[in-house]
CSV table of C-alpha atoms and ligand atoms in Angstrom, one decimal:
chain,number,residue,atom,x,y,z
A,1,UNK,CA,83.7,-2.4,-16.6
A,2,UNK,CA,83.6,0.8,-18.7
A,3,UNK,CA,80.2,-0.1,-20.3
A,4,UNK,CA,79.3,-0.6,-16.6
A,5,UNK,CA,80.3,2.7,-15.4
A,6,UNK,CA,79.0,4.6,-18.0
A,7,UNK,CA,75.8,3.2,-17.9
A,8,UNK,CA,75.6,4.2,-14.3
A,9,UNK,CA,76.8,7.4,-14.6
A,10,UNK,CA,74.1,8.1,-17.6
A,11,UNK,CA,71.2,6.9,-14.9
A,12,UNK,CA,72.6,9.6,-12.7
A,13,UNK,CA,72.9,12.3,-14.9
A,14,UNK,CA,69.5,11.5,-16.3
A,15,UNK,CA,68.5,11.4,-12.5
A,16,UNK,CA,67.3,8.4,-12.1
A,17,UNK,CA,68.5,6.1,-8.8
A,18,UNK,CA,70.6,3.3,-10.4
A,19,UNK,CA,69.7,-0.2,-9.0
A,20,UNK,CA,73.1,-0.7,-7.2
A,21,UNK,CA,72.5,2.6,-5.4
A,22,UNK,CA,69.3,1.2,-3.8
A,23,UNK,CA,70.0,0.6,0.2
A,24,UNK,CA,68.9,-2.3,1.5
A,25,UNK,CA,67.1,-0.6,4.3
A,26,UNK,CA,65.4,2.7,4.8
A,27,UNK,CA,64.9,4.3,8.4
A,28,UNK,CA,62.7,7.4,7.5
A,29,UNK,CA,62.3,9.8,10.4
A,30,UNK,CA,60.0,12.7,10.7
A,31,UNK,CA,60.1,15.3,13.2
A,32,UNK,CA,56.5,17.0,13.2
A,33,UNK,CA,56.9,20.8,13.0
A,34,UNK,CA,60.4,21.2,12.7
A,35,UNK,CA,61.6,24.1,10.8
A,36,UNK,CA,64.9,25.1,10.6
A,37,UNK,CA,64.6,27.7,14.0
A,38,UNK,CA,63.8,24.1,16.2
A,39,UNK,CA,67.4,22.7,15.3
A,40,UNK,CA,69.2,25.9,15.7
A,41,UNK,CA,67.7,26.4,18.8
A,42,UNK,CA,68.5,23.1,20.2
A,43,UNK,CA,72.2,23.5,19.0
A,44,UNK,CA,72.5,26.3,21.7
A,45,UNK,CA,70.2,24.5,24.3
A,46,UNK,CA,72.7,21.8,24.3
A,47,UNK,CA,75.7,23.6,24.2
A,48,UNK,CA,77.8,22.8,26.9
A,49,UNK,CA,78.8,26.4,28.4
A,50,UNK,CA,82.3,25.1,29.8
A,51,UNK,CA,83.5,25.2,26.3
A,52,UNK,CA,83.9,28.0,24.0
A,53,UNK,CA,83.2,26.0,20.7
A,54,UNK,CA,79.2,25.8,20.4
A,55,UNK,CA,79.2,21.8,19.7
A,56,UNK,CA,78.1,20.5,16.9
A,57,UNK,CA,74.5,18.5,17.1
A,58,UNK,CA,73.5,15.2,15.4
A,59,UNK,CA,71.5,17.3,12.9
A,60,UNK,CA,74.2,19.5,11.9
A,61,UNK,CA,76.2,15.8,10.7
A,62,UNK,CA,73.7,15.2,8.7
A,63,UNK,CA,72.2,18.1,6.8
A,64,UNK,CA,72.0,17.9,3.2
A,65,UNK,CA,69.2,20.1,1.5
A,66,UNK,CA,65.9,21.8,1.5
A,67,UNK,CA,62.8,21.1,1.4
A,68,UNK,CA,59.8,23.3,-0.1
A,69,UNK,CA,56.5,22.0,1.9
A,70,UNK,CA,53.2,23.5,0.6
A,71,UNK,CA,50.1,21.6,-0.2
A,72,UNK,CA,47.9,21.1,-3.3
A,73,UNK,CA,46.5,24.7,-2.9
A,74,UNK,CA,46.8,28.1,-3.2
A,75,UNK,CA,47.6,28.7,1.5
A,76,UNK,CA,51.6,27.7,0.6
A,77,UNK,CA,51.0,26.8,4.5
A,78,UNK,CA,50.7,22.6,4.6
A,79,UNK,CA,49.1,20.6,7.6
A,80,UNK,CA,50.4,17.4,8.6
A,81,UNK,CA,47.9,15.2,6.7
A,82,UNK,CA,49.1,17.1,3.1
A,83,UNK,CA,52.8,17.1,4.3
A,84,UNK,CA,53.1,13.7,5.1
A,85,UNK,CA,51.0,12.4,2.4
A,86,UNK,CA,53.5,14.2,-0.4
A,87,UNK,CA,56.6,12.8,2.0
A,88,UNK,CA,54.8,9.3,2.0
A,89,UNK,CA,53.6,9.0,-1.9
A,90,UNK,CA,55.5,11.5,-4.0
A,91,UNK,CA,51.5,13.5,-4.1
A,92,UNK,CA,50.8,16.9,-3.3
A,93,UNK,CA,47.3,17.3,-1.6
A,94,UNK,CA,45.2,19.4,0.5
A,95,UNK,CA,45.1,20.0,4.5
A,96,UNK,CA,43.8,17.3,5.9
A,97,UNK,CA,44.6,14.5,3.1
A,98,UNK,CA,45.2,11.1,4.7
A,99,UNK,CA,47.7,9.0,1.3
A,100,UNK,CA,44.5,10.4,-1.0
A,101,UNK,CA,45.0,12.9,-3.5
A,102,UNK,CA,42.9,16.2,-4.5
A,103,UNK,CA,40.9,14.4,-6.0
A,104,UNK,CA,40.2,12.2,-3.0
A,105,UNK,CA,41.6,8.7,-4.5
A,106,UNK,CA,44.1,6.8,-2.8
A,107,UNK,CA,48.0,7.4,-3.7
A,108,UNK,CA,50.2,4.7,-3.6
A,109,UNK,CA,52.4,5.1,-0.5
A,110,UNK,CA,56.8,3.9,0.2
A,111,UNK,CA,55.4,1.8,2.7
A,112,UNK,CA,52.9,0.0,1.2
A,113,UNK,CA,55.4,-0.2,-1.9
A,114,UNK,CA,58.3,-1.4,0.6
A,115,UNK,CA,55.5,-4.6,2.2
A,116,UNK,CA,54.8,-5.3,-1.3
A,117,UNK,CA,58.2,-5.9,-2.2
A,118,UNK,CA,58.6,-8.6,0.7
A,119,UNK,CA,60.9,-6.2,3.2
A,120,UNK,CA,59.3,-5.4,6.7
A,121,UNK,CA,57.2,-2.3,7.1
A,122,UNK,CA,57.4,-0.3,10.5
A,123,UNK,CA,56.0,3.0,11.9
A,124,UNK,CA,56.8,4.4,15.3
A,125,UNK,CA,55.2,8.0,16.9
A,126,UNK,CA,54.4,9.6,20.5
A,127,UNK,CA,51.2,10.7,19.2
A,128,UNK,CA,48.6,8.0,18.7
A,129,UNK,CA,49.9,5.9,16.0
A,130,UNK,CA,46.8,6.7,13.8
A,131,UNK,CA,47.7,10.4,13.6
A,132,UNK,CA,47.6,12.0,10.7
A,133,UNK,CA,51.9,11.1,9.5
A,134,UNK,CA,52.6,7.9,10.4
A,135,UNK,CA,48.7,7.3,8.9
A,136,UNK,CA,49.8,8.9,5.8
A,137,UNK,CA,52.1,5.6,5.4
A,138,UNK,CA,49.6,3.0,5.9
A,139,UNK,CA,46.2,4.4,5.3
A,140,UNK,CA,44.3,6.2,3.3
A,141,UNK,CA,41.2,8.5,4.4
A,142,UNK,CA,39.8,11.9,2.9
A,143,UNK,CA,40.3,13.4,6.3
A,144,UNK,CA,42.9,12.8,9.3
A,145,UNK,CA,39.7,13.0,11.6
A,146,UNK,CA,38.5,9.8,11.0
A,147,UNK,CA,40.6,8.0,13.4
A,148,UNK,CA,38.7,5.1,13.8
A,149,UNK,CA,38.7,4.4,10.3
A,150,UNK,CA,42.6,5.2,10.0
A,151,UNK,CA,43.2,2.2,12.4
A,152,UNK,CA,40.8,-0.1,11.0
A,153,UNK,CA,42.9,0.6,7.7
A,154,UNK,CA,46.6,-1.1,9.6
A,155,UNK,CA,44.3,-4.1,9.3
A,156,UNK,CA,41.9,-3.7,6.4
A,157,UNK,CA,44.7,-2.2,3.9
A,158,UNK,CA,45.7,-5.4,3.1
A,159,UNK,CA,48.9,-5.5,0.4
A,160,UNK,CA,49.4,-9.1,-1.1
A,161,UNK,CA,47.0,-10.4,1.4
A,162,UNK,CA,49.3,-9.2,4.2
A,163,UNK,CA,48.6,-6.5,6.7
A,164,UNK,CA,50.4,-3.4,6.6
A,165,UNK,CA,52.4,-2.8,8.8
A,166,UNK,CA,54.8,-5.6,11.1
A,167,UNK,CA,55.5,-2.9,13.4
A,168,UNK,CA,53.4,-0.5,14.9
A,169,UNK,CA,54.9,1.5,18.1
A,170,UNK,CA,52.9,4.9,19.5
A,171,UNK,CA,50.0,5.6,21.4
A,172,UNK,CA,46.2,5.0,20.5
A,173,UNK,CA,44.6,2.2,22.4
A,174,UNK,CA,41.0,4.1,22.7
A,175,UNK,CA,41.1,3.9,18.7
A,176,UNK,CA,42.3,0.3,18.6
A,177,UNK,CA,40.0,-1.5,21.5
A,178,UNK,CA,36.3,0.2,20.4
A,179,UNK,CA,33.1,-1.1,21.4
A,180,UNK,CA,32.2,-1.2,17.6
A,181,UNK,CA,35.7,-3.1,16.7
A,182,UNK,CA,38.3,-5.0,18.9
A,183,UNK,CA,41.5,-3.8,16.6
A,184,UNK,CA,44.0,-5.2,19.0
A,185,UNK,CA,41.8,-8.7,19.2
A,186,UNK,CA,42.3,-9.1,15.3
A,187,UNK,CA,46.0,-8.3,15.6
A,188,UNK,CA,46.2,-11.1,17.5
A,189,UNK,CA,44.8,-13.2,15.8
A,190,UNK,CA,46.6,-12.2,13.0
A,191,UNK,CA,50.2,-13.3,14.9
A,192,UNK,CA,51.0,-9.9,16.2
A,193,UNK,CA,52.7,-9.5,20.0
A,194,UNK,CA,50.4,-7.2,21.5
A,195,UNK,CA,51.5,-5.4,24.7
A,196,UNK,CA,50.2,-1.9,26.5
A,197,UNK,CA,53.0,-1.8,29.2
A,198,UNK,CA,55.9,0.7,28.3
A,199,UNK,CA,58.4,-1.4,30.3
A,200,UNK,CA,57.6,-4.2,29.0
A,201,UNK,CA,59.5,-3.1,25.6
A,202,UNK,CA,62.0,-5.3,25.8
A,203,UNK,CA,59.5,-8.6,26.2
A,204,UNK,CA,58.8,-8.0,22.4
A,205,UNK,CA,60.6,-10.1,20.9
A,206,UNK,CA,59.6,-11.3,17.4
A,207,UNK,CA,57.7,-9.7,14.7
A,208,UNK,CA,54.8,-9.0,13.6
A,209,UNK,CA,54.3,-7.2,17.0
A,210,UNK,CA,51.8,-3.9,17.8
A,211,UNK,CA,52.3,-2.0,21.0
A,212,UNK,CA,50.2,0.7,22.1
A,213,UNK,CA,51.8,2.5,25.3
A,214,UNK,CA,48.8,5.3,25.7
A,215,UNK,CA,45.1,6.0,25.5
A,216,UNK,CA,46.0,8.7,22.8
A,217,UNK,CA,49.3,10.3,23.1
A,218,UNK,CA,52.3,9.6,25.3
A,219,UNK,CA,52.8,12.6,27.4
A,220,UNK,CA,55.2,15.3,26.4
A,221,UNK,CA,58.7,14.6,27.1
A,222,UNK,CA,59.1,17.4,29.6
A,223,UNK,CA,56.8,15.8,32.0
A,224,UNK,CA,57.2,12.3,31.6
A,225,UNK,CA,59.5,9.7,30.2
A,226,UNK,CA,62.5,12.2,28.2
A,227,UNK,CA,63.3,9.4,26.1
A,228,UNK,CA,60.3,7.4,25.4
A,229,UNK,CA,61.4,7.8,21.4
A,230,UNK,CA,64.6,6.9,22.1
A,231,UNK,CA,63.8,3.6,23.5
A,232,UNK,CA,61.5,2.5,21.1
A,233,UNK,CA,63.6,3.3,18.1
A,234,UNK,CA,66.2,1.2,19.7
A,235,UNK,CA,63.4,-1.7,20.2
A,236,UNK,CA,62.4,-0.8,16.4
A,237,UNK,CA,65.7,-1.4,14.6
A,238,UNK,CA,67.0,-4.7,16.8
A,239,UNK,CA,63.6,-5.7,15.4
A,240,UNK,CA,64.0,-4.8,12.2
A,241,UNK,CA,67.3,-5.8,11.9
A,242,UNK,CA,66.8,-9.5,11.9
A,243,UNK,CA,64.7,-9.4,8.8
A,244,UNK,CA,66.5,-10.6,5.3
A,245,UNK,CA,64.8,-9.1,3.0
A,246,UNK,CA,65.1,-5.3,3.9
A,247,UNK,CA,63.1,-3.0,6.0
A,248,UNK,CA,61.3,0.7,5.5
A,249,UNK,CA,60.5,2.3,8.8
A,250,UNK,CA,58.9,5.4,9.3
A,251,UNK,CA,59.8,7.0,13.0
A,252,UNK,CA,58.4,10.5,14.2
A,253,UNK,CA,58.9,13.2,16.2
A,254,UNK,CA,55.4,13.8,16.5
A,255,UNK,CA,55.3,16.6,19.7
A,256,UNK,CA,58.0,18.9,18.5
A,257,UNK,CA,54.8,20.1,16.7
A,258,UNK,CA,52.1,20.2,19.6
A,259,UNK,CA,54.8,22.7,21.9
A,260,UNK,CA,55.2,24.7,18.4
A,261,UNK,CA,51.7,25.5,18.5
A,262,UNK,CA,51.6,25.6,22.1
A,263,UNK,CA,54.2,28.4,21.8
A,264,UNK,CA,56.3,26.4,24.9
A,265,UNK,CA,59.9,26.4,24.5
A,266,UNK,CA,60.8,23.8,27.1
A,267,UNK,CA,58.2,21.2,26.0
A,268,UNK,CA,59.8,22.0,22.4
A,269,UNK,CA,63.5,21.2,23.3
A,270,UNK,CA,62.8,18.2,25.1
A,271,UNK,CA,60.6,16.4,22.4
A,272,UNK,CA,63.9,17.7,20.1
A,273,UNK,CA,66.6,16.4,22.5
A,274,UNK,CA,64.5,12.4,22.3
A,275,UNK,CA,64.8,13.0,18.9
A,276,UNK,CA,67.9,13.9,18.4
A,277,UNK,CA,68.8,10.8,20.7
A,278,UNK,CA,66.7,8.9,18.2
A,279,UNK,CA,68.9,10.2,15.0
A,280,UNK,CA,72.3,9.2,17.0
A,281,UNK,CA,70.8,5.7,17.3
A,282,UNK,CA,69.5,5.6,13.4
A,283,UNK,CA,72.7,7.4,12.6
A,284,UNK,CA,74.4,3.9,14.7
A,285,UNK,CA,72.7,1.7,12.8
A,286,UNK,CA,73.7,3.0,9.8
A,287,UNK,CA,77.6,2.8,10.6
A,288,UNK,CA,77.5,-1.0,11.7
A,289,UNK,CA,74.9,-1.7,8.7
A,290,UNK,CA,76.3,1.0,5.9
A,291,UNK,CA,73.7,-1.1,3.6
A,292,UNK,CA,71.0,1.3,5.2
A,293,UNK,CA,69.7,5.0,4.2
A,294,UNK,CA,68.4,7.6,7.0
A,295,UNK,CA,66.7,10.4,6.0
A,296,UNK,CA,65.1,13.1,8.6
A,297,UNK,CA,62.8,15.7,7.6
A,298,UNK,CA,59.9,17.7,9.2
A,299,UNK,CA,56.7,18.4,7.3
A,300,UNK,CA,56.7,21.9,7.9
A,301,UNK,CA,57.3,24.4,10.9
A,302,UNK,CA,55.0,25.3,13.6
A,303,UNK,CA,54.8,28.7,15.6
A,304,UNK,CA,57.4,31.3,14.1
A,305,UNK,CA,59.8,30.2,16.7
A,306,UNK,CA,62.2,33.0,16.9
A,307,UNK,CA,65.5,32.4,18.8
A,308,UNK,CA,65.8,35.9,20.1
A,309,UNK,CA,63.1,38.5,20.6
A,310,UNK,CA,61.9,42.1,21.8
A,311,UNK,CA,64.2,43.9,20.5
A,312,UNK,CA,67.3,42.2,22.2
A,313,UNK,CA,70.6,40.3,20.8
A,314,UNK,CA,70.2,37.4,23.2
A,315,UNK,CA,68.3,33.8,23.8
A,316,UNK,CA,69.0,32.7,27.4
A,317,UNK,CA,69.0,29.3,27.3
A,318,UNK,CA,69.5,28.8,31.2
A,319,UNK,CA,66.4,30.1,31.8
A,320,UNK,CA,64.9,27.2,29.3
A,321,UNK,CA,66.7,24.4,30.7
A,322,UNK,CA,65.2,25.6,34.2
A,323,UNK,CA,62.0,25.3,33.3
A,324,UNK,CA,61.0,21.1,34.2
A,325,UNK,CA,57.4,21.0,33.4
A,326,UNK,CA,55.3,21.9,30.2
A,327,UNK,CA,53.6,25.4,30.7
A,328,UNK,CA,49.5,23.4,31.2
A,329,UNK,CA,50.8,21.4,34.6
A,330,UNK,CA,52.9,23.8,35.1
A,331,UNK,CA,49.4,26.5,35.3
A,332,UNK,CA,47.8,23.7,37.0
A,333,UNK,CA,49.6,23.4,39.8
A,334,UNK,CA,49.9,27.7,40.1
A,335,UNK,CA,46.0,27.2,40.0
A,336,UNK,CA,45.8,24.8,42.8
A,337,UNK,CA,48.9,26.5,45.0
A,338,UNK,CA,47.9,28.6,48.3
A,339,UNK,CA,51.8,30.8,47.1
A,340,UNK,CA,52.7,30.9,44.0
A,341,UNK,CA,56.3,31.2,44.6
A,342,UNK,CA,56.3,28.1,46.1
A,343,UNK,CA,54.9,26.7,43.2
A,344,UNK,CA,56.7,27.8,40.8
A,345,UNK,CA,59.9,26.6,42.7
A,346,UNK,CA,58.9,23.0,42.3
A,347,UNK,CA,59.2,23.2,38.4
A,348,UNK,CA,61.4,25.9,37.9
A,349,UNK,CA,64.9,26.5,38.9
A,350,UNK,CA,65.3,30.7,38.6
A,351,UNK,CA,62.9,32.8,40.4
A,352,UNK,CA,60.0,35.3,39.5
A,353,UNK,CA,60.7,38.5,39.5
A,354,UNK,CA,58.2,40.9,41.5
A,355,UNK,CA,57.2,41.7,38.1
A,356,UNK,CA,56.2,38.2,36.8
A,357,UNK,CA,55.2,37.6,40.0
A,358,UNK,CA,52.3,40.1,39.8
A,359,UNK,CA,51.5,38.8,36.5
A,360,UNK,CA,51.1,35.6,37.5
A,361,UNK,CA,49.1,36.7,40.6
A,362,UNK,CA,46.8,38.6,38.4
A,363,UNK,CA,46.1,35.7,36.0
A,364,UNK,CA,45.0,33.1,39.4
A,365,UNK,CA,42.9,36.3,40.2
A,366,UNK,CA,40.7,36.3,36.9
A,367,UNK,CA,37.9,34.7,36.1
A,368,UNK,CA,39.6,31.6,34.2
A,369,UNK,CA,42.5,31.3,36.4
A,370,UNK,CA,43.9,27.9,35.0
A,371,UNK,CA,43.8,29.3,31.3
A,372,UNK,CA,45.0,33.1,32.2
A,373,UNK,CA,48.0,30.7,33.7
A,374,UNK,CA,48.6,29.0,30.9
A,375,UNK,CA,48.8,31.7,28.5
A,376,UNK,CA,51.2,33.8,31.3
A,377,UNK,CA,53.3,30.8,31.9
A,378,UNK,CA,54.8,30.6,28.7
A,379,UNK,CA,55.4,34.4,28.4
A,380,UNK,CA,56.7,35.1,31.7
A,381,UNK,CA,59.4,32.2,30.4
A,382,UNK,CA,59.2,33.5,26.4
A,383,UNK,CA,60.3,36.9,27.7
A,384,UNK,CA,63.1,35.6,29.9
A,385,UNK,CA,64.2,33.7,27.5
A,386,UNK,CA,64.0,35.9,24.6
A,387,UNK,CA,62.3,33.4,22.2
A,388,UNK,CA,59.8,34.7,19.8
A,389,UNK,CA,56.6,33.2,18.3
A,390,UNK,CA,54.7,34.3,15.6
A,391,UNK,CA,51.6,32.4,15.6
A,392,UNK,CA,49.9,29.6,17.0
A,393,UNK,CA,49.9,26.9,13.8
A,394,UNK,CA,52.1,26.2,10.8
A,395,UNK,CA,54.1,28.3,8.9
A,396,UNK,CA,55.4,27.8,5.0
A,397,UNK,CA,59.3,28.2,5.6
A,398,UNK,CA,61.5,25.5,3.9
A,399,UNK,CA,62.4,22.5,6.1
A,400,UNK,CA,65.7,20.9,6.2
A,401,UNK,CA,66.3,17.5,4.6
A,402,UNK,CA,68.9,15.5,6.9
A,403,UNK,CA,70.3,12.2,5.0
A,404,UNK,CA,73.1,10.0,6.1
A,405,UNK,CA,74.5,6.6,4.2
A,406,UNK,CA,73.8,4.7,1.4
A,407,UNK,CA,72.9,7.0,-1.7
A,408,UNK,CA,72.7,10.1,1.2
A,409,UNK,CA,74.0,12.2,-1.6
A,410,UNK,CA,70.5,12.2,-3.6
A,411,UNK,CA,68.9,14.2,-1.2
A,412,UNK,CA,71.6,17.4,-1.8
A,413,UNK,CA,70.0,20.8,-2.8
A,414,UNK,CA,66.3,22.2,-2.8
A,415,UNK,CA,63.7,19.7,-3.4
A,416,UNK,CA,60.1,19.4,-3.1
A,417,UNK,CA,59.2,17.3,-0.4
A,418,UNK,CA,57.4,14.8,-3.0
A,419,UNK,CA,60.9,14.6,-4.5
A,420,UNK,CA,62.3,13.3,-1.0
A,421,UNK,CA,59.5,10.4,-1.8
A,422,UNK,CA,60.0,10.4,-5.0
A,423,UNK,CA,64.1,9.7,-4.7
A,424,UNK,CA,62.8,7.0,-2.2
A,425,UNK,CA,60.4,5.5,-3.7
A,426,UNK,CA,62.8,4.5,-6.7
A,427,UNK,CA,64.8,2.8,-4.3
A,428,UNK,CA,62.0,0.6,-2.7
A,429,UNK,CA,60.3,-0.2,-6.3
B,1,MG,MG1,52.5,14.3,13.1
B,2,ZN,ZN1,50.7,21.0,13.7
């Protein structure tokens, strides 16, 4: 016994991940563009005013380091392609990098390393499931533009003669059904459920299975289905959990990104709250199967969201929660509306000042009046709120790194996100 624990205590202070600390299970998830100001911000969004205590969010019982993110350059500001490919191999590269490093060539990824190991592979997104991080698992490409080529890889990346990936949840049929390749044909062939039909979720019932629940994207949160994340990382891990050998699983929060660079604060706390609803069930899952490690991350932050802005000491978040629609529908229906006030009443619970109200007015009077909307929209509701933006894409701030379970503990401190791989990637080899 005492050779036994000093041998393990040597791996660990030489840093390596002893065998027995290796979980059988890994649930990776990813929320795209969320820098620290997106969790702190959602604290307070769902704080519930009747108490004095500012509760406590899912993230907060989990936090456990820092991440650096910067790419294989001189910017220090990462895309998604770079991020996810460093989170996904252990390799730094440049923007646009689909699992291929500087130098073009393909980088080994967890996933692919997880399939080849015999445990079940999965990847789950609201973008298309070929954009550029869950592709960063199960692809490789020297730019995250070539989306047909991305999906053709969930088929042509064979590992061990197998495909892939066993589970593939997201968006993406136009990529998958092309004149020049029938993807989702092929996937059938190769024993894989296929279905298109969000409520039809709970039909799948074995793996391998694919399901492809939009053209491209799903629509944002906000406007649509508030938990469409939710429910397929439920489907997802009673999936996966029926598999012996072990499963990886990569799930995103692929639009918290897409409102960062929208600069729209509403659209950005909804895609946050699914989520967050996500990590409660992953957080679950790990309680009634303590065999399994979660780790959440982001791959960088997007916009300079600034909780508080102009000068004053406050963030209203009534005002956030009041608005129902992302700011483009949102301009569109302002665009097609005979009184704006009316309008705006449909998606908004508090009421324009004459002030705003002018703006708004003089926007649907210019020459583009659906694009002057847009842009007033969101500040009309930025400057009620008091939230701040900086810019329109990325910015290099250090993420948070979120673990919970087995061997949680190795993820403590700062870190580069290729050690978050790295750390992971001992487990899975
Ligand atoms: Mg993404
Ligand atoms: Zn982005």
């Amino acid at each position: 016994m005492k050779t036994k624990y000093s041998l393990i205590s040597a791996c660990i202070f030489a840093g390596f991940a002893h065998a027995d600390d290796a979980p059988q299970n890994i649930i990776y998830m990813i929320g795209d563009g969320m820098g620290p100001a997106f969790t702190t911000a959602y604290r307070y969004y769902q704080d519930n005013p009747e108490t004095k205590e500012i509760e406590p969010t899912v993230y907060d019982s989990i936090l456990m380091g820092m991440a650096k993110t910067y790419p294989d350059d001189d910017t220090f500001v990462t895309d998604s392609a770079a991020s996810a490919t460093a989170l996904s191999s252990g390799i730094k590269s440049y923007n646009g990098a689909i699992a291929v490093d500087s130098e073009k060539k393909p980088v080994k990824t967890m996933l692919e390393m997880a399939k080849a190991q015999g445990m079940t592979t999965g990847l789950v997104a609201t973008s298309q499931i070929n954009h550029a991080t869950p592709a960063s698992f199960a692809a490789h490409n020297e730019s995250r533009r070539n989306y047909d080529d991305i999906a053709d890889d969930y088929l042509d990346n064979k590992i061990n003669g197998q495909l892939p990936v066993d589970l593939l949840l997201g968006g993406g049929v136009r990529y998958f059904e092309r004149e020049d390749r029938k993807l989702t044909e092929e996937f059938e062939r190769q024993g894989y459920q296929y279905i298109t039909d969000f409520d039809a979720l709970p039909s799948l019932q074995t793996l391998p299975a694919l399901g492809l629940f939009a053209d491209k994207a799903f629509p944002f949160a906000l406007d649509e289905n508030p938990n469409r994340l939710e429910v397929m990382t439920n489907k997802a891990l009673s999936l996966l959990q029926r598999t012996d050998n072990g499963f990886f699983v990569m799930i995103e929060g692929s639009q918290i990104d897409w409102c960062g660079h929208a600069n729209d604060i509403a659209c950005a706390m909804a895609e946050m709250d699914d989520f967050a609803k996500s990590i409660a069930l992953a957080k679950a899952y790990v309680d009634a199967h303590p065999d399994t490690l979660l780790v959440v991350t982001a791959d960088h932050s997007t916009g300079g969201l600034t909780i508080g802005a102009d000068g004053q000491y406050r963030w209203n978040t009534d005002v956030i929660k009041g608005v129902r629609q992302t700011a483009w529908p949102l301009a569109m229906s302002l665009a097609k509306a005979t009184d704006i006030k009316q309008a705006w009443s449909e998606s908004v619970d508090w009421a324009l000042s004459d002030e705003q109200y002018q703006q708004l007015k003089d926007a649907k009077q210019s020459e583009e009046p659906a694009k002057a909307l847009y842009r007033e929209v969101k500040d009309v509701i930025n400057k009620q709120s008091y939230t701040g933006w900086t810019t329109k894409g990325h910015t290099a701030v250090d993420v948070q790194v979120f673990a919970y379970g087995k061997s949680a503990q190795a993820f403590a401190g700062s870190q580069n996100n290729t050690d978050i791989a790295n750390k992971m990637i001992e487990f899975i080899r």
